[in-house]
Coordinates of C-alpha atoms and ligand atoms in Angstrom, one line a residue:
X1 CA 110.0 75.6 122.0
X2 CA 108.2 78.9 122.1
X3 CA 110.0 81.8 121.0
X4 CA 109.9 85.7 122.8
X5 CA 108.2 88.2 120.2
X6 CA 109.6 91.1 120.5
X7 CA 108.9 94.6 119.0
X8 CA 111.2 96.7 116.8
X9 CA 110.9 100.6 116.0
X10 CA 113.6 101.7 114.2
X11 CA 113.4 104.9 111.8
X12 CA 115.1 106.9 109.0
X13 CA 114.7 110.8 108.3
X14 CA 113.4 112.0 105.0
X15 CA 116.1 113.8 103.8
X16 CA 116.9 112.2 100.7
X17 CA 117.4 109.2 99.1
X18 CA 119.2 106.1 101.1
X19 CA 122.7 105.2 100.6
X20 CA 124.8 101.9 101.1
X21 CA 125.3 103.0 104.6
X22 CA 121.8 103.0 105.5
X23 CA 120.9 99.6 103.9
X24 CA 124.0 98.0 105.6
X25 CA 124.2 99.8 110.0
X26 CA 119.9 99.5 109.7
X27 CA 117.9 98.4 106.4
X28 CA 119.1 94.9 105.5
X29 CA 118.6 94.1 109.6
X30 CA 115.1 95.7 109.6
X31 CA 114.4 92.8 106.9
X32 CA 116.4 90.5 108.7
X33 CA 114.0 90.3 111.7
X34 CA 111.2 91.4 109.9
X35 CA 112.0 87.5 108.6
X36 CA 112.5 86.0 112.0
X37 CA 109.1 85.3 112.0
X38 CA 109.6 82.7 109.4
X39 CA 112.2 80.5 110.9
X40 CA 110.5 77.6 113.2
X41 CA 113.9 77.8 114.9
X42 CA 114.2 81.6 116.1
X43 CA 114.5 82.3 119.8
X44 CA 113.3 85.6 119.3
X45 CA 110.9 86.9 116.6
X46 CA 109.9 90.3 116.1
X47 CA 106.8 93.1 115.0
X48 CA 108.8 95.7 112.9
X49 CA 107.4 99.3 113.0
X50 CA 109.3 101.8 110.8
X51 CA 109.3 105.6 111.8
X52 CA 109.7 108.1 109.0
X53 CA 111.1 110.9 111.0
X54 CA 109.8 114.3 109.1
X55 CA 110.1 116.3 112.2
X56 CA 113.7 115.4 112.7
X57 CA 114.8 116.8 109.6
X58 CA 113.8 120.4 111.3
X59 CA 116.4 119.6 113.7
X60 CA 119.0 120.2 110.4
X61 CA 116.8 122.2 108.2
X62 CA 113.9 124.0 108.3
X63 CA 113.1 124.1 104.8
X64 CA 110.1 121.7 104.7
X65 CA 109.6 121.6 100.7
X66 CA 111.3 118.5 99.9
X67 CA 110.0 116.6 103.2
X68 CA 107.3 115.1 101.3
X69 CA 108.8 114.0 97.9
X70 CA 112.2 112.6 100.2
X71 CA 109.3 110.6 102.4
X72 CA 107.8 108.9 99.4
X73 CA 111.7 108.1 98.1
X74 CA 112.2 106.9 101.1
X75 CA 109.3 104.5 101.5
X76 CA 110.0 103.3 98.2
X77 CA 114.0 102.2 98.9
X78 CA 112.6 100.7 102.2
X79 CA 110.0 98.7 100.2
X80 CA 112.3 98.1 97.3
X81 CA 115.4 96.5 100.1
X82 CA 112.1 94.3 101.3
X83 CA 110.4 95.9 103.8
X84 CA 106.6 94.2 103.7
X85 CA 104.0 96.9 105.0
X86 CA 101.2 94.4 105.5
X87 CA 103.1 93.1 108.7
X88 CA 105.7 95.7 109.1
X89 CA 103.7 99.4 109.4
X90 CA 105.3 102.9 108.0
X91 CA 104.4 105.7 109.3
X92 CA 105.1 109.7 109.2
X93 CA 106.1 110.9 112.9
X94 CA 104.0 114.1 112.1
X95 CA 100.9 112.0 111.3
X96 CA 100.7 110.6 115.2
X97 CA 100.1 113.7 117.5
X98 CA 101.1 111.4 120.7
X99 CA 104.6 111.4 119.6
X100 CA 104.3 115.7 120.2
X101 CA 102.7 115.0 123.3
X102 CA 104.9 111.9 124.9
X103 CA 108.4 114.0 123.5
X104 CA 107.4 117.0 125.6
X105 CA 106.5 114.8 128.9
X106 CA 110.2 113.7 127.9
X107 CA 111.8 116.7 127.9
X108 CA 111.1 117.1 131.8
X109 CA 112.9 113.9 132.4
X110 CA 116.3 114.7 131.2
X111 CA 119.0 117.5 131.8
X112 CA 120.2 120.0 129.4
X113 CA 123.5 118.8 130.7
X114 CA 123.2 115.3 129.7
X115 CA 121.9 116.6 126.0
X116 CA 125.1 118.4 125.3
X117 CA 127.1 115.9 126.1
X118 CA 125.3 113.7 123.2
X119 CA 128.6 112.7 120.8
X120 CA 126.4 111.9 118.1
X121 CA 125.4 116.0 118.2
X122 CA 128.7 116.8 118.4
X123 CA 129.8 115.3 115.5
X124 CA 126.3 116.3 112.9
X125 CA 127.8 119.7 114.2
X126 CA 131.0 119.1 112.9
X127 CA 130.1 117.5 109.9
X128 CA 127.5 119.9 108.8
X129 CA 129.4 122.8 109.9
X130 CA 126.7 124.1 111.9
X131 CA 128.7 126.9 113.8
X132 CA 128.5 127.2 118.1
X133 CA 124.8 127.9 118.3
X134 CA 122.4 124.8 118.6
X135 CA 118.5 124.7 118.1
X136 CA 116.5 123.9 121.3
X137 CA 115.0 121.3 118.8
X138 CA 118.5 120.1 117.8
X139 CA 119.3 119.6 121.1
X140 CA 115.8 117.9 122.0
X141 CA 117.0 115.5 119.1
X142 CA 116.9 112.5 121.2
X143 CA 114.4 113.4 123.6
X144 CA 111.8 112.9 120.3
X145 CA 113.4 109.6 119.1
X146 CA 112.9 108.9 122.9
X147 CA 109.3 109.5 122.7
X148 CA 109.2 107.8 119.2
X149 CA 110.8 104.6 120.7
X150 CA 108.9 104.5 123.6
X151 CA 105.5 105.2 122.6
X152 CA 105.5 102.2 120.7
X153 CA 107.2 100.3 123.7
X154 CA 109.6 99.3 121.1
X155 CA 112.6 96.7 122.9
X156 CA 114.6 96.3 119.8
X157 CA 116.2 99.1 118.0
X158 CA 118.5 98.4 115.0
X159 CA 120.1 101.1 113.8
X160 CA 123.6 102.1 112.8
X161 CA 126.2 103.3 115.2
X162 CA 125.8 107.3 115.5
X163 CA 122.3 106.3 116.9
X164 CA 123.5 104.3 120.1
X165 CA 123.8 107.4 122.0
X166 CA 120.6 108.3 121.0
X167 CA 119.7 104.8 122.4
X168 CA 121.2 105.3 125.3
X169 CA 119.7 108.4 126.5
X170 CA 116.2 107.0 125.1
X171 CA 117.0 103.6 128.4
X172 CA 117.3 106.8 130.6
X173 CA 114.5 108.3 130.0
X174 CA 112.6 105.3 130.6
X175 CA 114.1 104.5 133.4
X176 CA 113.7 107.7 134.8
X177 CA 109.8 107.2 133.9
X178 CA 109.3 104.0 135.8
X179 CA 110.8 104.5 139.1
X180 CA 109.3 108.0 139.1
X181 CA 105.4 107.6 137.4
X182 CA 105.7 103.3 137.4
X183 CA 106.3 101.0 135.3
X184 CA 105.1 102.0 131.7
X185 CA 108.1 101.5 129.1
X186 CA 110.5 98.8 128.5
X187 CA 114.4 99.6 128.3
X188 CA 115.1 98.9 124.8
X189 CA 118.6 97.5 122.8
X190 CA 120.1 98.8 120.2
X191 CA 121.0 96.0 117.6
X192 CA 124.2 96.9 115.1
X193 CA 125.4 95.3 112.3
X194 CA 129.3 94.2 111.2
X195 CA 128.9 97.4 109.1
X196 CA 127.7 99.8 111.9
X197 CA 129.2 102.7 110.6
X198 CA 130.3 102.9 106.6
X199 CA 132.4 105.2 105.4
X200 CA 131.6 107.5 102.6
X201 CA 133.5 107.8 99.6
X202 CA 135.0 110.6 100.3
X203 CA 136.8 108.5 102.7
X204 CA 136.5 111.1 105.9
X205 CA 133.2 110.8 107.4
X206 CA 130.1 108.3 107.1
X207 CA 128.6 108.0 104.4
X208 CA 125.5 110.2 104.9
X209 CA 122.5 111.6 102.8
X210 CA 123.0 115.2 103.8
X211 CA 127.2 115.4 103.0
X212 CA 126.0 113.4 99.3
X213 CA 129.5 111.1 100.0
X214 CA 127.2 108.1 99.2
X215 CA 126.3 105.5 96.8
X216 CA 122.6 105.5 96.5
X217 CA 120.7 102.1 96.4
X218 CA 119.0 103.8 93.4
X219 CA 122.0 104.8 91.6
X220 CA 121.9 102.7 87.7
X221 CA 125.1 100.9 87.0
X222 CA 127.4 104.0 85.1
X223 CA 126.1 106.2 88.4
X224 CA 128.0 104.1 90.6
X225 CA 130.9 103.8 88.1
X226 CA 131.0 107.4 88.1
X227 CA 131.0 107.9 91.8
X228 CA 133.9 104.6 92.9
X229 CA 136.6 106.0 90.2
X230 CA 136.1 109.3 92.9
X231 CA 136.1 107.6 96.0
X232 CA 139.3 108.0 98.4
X233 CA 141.8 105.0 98.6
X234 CA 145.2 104.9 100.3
X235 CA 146.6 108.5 99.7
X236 CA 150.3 106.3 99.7
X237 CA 149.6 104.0 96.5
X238 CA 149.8 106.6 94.0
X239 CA 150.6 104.1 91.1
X240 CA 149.5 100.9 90.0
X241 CA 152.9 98.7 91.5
X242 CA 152.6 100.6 95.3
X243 CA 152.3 98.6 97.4
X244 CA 148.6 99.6 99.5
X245 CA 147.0 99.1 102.6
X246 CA 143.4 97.4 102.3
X247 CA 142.7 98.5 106.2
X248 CA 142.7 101.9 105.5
X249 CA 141.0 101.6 102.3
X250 CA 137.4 102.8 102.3
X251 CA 136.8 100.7 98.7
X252 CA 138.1 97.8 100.5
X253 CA 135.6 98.0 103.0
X254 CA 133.3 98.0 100.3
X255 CA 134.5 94.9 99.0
X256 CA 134.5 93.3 102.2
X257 CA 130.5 93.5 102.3
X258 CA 129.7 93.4 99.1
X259 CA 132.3 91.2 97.1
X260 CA 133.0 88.5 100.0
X261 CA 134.3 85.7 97.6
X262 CA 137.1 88.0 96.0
X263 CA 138.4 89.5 99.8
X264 CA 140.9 87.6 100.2
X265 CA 142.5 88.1 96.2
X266 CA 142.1 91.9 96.3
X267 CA 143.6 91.9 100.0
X268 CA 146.6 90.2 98.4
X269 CA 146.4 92.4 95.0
X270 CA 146.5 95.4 96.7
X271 CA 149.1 94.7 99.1
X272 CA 151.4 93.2 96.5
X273 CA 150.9 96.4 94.4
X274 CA 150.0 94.0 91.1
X275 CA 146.1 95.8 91.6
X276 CA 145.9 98.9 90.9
X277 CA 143.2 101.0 92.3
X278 CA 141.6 101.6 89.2
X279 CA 140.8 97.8 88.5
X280 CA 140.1 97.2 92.3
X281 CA 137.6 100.0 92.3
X282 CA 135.6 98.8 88.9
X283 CA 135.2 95.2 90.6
X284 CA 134.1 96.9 93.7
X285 CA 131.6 99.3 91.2
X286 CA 130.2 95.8 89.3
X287 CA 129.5 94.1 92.6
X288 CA 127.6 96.6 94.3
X289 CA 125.1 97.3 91.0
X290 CA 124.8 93.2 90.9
X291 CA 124.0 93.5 94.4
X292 CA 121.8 96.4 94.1
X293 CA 119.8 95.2 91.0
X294 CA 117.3 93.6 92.5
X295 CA 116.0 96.3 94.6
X296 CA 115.8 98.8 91.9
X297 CA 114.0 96.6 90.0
X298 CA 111.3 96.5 92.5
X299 CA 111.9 100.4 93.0
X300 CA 110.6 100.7 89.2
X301 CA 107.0 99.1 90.3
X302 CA 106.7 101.4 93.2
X303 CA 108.0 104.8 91.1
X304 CA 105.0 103.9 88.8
X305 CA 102.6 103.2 91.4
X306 CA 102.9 105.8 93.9
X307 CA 99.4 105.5 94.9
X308 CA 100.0 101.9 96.4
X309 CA 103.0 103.8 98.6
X310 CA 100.4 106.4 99.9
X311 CA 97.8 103.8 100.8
X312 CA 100.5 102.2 102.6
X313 CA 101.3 105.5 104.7
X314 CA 97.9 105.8 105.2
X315 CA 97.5 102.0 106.8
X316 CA 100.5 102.1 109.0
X317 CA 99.7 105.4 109.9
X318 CA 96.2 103.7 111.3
X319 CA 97.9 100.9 113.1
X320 CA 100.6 103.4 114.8
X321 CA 98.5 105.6 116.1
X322 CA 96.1 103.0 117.6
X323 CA 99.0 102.1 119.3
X324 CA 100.6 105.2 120.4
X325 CA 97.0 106.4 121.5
X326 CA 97.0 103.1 123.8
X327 CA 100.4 104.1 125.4
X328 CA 99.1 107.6 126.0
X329 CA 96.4 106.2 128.0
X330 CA 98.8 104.2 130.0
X331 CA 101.2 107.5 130.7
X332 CA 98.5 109.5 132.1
X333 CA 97.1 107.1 134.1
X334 CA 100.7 106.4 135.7
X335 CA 101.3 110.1 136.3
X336 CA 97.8 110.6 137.2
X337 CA 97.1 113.4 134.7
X338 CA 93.3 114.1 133.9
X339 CA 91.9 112.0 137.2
X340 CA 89.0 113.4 138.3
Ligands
ATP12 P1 121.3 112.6 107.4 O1 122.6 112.9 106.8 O2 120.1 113.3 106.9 O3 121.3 112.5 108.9 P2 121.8 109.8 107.3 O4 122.3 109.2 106.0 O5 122.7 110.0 108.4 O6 121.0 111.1 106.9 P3 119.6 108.8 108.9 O7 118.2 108.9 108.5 O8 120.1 109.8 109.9 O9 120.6 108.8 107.7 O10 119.9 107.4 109.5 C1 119.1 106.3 109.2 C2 119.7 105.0 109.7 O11 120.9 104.7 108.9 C3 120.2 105.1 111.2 O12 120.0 103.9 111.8 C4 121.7 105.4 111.0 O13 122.4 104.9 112.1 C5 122.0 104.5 109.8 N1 123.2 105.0 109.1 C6 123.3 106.2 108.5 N2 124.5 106.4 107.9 C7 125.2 105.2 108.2 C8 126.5 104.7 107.8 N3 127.3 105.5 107.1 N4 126.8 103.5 108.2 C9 126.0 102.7 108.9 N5 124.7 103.1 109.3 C10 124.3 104.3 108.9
MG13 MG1 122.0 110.9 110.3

C-alpha cells in the first residue's frame, strides 16, 4: 500500500530557550512525523521543514541583540529533542528574501478587520501587557506565518493551540489566492497534540518563553527542583491532610504527561489528602529531569560544537530557499506579474 507524503512547516521564534510547553503542543510531534517515514505501515509520511522565525520576534520586541544567540539555542533544543537536519531542513525566516516578498502579496489578501479579530493577538496583548496600541507588524503577525506556510506549500502544520488561529487565517489566505490568481497553494491542517496548550507554573497562563513561567528542556536536575516547589497547585489544599483537586492542578497536569504509570496513585493521593503537595511536586520534579536527560545530554555535544549547528543553518537555509524561489516563480506566473 502506498502511502501520501505530505509536507510539514511548522516553526518556533527565537526568543529564548524552549520550555516543556513547546516540546509537548509542537516539538515531540515534529519528531513524531519526522519518523513516519520509518514505519512500512504509515498512511501518511511526511518532509519536515522547520522555520526559525527571527522576524517575528520584532512583532514583540525590537531589540534584535539576542536574536542570534536565542537562534543557535534554539536549534540546539530542537536538535537535542531529535530533530535530524539531514532530512528535516532549519532555516532563519530572514535568510530567504521570498518569505518578504510572498508576506507582502499576503497582506493585500486579507482585511484589517479579520486581523483584529485574531484571539491569539488578543491574548499576547494581554499577557505581555502591551497597552491599546498594536504594531502594523504585530498585526501582520499571521499574514507572515501565512507566507512562511505557504511558500513552502506546507499541508501539515503541528503546532500548539494559540497557533490555530494563525492557521486558520493562513487556509484563507490561500483560498483567497486560488480562486482569485489560480491554483498555487494547498489549504493546510493544523495537527495538535493531547497537550495543546500547557500551563505554566505559575498556573495562570501558558507556559511561554517571554512570561519565564516555564521549565526549560535545558534546565539540570536542582533547576527544575527549584522551579516545581514554586509552581501553583490548588490554592484550597493549604496543608498536607486537605483534601485537593488534581483537575485544577497545573503539577498534576504535569504528571499526567510525564509520570503516566503513577496517575492514577497521585490522583487518589491528592484527593484523599494523604499527598501532600510537597511530595507530589518532587515526583513530578524527578520525572521530568529523567525524562529530560537524554536531550540535554545530546544538547552538551551541540553547546561544544556550535560550528556543526551553523553548517546546518547554512544547508537548510540552501534547501529552503530553492524551494521558496520555486514557489515565487509559480505566484507570478499565476498573477501574471513580470510578463512581457
Ligand atoms: P513567546 O513567548 O516568545 O511567544 P512561546 O513559548 O509562546 O514563546 P513560540 O515560539 O511562540 O513559543 O511557539 C512555538 C511553538 O510552541 C508553537 O507551536 C506554539 O503553539 C507552541 N507552544 C508554545 N507554548 C505552548 C504551551 N504552553 N503549550 C503547548 N504548546 C505551546
Ligand atoms: Mg508564542
Amino acid at each position: 500500500m502506498g502511502s501520501i507524503k505530505k509536507r510539514i512547516l511548522s516553526g518556533m521564534r527565537p526568543t529564548g530557550r524552549l520550555h516543556l510547553g513547546n516540546y509537548v503542543g509542537a516539538l515531540e510531534n515534529w519528531v513524531k512525523l519526522q519518523e513516519s517515514a520509518a514505519s512500512a505501515t504509515a498512511a501518511e509520511v511526511f518532509e519536515n521543514f522547520h522555520l526559525i522565525a527571527d522576524y517575528h520576534v520584532l512583532t514583540t520586541d525590537l531589540d534584535t541583540s539576542a536574536i542570534y544567540a536565542n537562534t543557535i539555542e534554539m536549534v540546539i533544543d530542537w536538535l537535542g529533542a531529535g530533530i535530524r537536519p539531514e532530512v528535516s531542513p532549519i532555516f532563519r525566516q530572514s535568510q530567504i528574501k521570498e518569505h518578504a516578498e510572498l508576506f507582502l502579496i499576503f497582506s493585500m489578501l486579507i482585511t484589517k478587520e479579520r486581523l483584529e479579530r485574531n484571539p491569539t493577538l488578543k491574548d499576547q496583548v494581554r499577557d505581555l501587557s502591551m497597552g491599546e496600541t498594536i504594531g502594523y507588524g504585530h498585526l501582520g503577525y499571521p499574514v507572515l506565518q501565512a507566507a512562511d506556510i505557504l511558500i513552502y506549500k506546507g499541508e501539515v502544520v503541528p503546532v500548539g493551540e494559540d497557533q490555530l488561529p494563525h492557521v486558520e487565517i493562513t487556509r484563507e489566505i490561500a483560498r483567497k489566492f486560488n480562486t482569485t490568481y489560480g491554483p498555487v497553494f494547498p489549504e493546510p491542517e493544523g495537527r495538535l497534540t493531547q497537550f495543546a496548550r500547557l500551563t505554566g507554573l505559575d498556573g495562570q497562563a501558558q507556559m511561554s518563553k517571554s512570561r519565564g513561567n516555564g521549565i526549560l528542556l535545558s534546565d539540570p536536575p536542582p533547576e527544575i527542583t527549584a522551579k516545581m516547589r514554586k509552581a501553583v497547585t490548588d490554592p484550597q489544599k493549604i496543608r498536607r491532610g486537605d483534601p485537593g483537586r488534581p483537575d485544577i492542578c497545573t503539577v498534576f497536569t504535569y504528571h499526567r504527561k510525564f509520570n503516566p504509570t503513577e496517575e492514577t496513585e497521585i490522583r487518589a493521593g491528592c484527593e484523599s489528602g494523604q499527598l501532600g503537595c510537597v511530595d507530589c511536586k518532587m515526583r513530578c520534579a524527578s520525572r521530568i529531569a529523567e525524562f529530560l536527560a537524554p536531550m540535554r545530554e545530546k544538547r552538551l555535544y551541540y553547546e561544544a560544537h556550535v560550528d556543526e549547528v551553523k553548517d546546518i543553518l547554512n544547508e537548510g537555509e540552501k534547501r529552503a530557499r530553492h524551494e521558496a524561489q520555486k514557489t515565487m516563480a509559480d505566484v507570478h506566473n499565476a498573477m501574471k506579474l513580470g510578463e512581457v
